[in-house]
Coordinates of C-alpha atoms in Angstrom, one line a residue:
X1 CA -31.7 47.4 76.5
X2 CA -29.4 50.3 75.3
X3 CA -25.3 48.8 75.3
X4 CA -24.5 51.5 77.8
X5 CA -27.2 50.9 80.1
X6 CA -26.7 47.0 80.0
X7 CA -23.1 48.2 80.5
X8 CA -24.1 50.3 83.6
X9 CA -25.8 47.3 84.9
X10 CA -23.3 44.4 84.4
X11 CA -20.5 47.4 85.9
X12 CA -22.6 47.5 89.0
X13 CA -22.9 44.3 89.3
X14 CA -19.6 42.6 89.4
X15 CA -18.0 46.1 91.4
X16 CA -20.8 46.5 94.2
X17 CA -22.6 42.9 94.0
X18 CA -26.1 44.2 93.2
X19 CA -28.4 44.0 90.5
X20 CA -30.5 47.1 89.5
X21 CA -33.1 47.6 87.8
X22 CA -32.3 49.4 84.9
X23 CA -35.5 52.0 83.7
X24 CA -36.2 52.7 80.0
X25 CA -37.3 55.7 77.9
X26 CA -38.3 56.9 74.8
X27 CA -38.8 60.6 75.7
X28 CA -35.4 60.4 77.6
X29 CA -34.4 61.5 81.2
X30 CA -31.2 63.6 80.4
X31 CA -32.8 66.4 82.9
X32 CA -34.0 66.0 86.3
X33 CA -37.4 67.4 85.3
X34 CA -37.5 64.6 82.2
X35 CA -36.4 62.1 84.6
X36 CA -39.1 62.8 86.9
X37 CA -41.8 63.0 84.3
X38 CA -40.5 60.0 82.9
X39 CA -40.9 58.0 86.4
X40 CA -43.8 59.6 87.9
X41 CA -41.5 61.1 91.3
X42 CA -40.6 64.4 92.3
X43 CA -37.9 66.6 90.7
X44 CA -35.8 66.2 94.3
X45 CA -36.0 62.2 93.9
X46 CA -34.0 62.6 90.7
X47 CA -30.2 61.8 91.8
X48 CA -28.4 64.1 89.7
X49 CA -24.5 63.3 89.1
X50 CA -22.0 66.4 88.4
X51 CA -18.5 66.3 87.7
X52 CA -16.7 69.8 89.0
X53 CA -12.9 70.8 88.2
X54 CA -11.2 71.8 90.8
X55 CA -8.3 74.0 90.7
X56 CA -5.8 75.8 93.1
X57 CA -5.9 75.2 97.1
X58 CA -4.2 72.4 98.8
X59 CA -3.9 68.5 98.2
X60 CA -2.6 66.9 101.5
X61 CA -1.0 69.7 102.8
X62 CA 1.1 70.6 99.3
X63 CA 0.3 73.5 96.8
X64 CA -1.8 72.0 94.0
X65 CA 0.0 73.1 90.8
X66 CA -0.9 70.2 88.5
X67 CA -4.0 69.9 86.4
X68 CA -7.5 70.3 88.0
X69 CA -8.6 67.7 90.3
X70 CA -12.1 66.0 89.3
X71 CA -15.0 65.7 92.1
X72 CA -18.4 64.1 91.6
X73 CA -21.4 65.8 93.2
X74 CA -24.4 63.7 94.0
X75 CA -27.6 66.4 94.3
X76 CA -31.2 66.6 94.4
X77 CA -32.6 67.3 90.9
X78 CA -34.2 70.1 92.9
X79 CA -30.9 71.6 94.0
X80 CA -28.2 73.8 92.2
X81 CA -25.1 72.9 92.8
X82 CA -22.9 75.8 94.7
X83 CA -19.2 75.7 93.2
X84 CA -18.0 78.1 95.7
X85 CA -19.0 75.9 98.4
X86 CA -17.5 72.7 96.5
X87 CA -14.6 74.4 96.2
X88 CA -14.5 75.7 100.0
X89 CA -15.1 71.6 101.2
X90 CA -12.3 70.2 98.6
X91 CA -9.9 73.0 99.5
X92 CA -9.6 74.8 96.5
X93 CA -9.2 78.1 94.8
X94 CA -11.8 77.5 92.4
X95 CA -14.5 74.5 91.2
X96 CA -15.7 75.0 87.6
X97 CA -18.0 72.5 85.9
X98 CA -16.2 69.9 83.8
X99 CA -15.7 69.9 80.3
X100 CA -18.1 67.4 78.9
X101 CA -15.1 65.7 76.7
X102 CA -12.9 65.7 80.2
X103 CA -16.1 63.7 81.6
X104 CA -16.5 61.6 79.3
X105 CA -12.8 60.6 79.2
X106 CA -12.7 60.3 82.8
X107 CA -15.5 58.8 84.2
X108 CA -16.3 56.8 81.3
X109 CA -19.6 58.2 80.4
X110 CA -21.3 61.5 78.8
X111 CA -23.4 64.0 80.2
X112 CA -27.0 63.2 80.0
X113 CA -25.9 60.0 81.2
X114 CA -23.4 59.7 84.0
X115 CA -24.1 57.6 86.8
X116 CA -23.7 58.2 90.5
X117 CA -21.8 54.9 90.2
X118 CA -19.4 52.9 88.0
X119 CA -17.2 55.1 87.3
X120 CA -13.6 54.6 84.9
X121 CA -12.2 56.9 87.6
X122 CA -12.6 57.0 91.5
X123 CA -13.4 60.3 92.0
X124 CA -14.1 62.1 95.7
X125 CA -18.1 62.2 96.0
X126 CA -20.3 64.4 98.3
X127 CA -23.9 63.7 98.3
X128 CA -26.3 65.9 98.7
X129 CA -29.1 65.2 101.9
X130 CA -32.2 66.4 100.2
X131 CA -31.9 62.8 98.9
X132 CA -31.9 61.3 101.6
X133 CA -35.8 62.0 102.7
X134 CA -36.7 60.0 99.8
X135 CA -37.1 55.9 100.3
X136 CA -35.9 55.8 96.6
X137 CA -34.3 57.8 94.1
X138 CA -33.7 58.0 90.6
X139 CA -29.8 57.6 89.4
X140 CA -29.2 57.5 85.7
X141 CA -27.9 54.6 84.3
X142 CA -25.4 55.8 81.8
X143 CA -27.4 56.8 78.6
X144 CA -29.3 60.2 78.3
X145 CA -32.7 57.8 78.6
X146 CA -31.6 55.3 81.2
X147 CA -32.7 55.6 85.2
X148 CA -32.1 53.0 87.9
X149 CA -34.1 53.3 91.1
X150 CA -32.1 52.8 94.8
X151 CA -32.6 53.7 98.1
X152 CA -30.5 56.8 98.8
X153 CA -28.6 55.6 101.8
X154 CA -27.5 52.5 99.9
X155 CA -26.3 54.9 96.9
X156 CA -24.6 57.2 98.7
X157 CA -22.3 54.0 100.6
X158 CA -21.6 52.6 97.3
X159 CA -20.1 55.2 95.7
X160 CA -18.4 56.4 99.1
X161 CA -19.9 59.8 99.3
X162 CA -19.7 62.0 102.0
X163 CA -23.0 63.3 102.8
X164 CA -22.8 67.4 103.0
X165 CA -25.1 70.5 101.7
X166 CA -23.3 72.2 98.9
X167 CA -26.1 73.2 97.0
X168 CA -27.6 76.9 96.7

C-alpha cells in the first residue's frame, strides 16, 4: 500500500476508532468519474472532498478582516459545488476554491487525494445529501489512486458535517 494511503488508514484509525478498507488503483481515482470506473459505482457514490476559501462576511458576530477561512465540502461526484451558496451558509462575502499549495498545507494532503476525513486541520464541513441515498460511498484515501468505501451516514458523523444542498 501507497505511504499516504497506509497513512490515511492508521490516521483513521487511532482518531475515529475504525478500520477501513483502503481501495487500490493503477489507473487512479483522482476524478469522480475515474473513481467510479475504478470501483464499478455511480459517479454520485463518489464522495468528493473540496476545500473553499472563504473571505469577507461575519465570524461570530465580528467583521472578518483576517485571512480567508477554510471550509471542506463533502459532495456527490455528480454535483458541482455552488460557491455562492457556500458562501451564503458560512456567512461570507465570497468562497473561492483553495489554492492547492494552501490545501495541502492545511489539511495535510493534495488534491487528487484529500480525504473527507483526517485532516491536519479541523475544518467546518457540509455534506452534501445526494450521498446520502447510497448504502456506500467512495471517499478517497489520501493519494490521487486511493478510495475507501463507508456508509455515508457514518462519514458524514465522523467528520462532523452538517448535511445541506450547496451544490448547483
Amino acid at each position: 500500500m501507497h505511504e499516504r494511503a497506509a497513512e490515511f488508514a492508521a490516521r483513521a484509525r487511532d482518531r475515529y476508532g475504525v478500520d477501513l478498507d483502503v481501495l487500490e488503483f493503477d489507473a487512479g481515482t483522482e476524478t469522480a468519474a475515474a473513481a467510479a470506473d475504478a470501483v464499478g459505482c455511480d459517479t454520485a457514490a463518489i464522495a468528493s472532498t473540496i476545500v473553499a476559501s472563504l473571505s469577507g462576511g461575519r465570524v461570530d458576530g465580528a467583521t472578518a478582516t483576517d485571512e480567508d477561512r477554510l471550509v471542506a465540502a463533502i459532495t456527490s461526484g455528480a454535483n458541482r459545488l455552488d460557491l455562492d451558496a457556500v458562501a451564503a451558509h458560512f456567512g461570507a462575502a465570497e468562497a473561492t476554491m483553495t489554492d492547492p499549495a494552501r490545501i495541502r498545507e492545511a489539511v495535510g494532503w493534495s488534491i487528487g487525494g484529500v480525504p473527507p476525513l483526517c485532516h491536519d486541520a479541523a475544518l467546518p464541513t457540509v455534506f452534501d445529501p445526494t450521498l446520502a441515498e447510497y448504502d456506500t460511498v467512495y471517499g478517497a484515501a489520501g493519494t490521487p489512486s486511493a478510495v475507501f468505501a463507508i456508509d455515508p451516514e457514518e462519514l458524514a458523523a465522523l467528520a462532523e458535517a452538517t448535511t445541506v444542498d450547496l451544490t448547483e
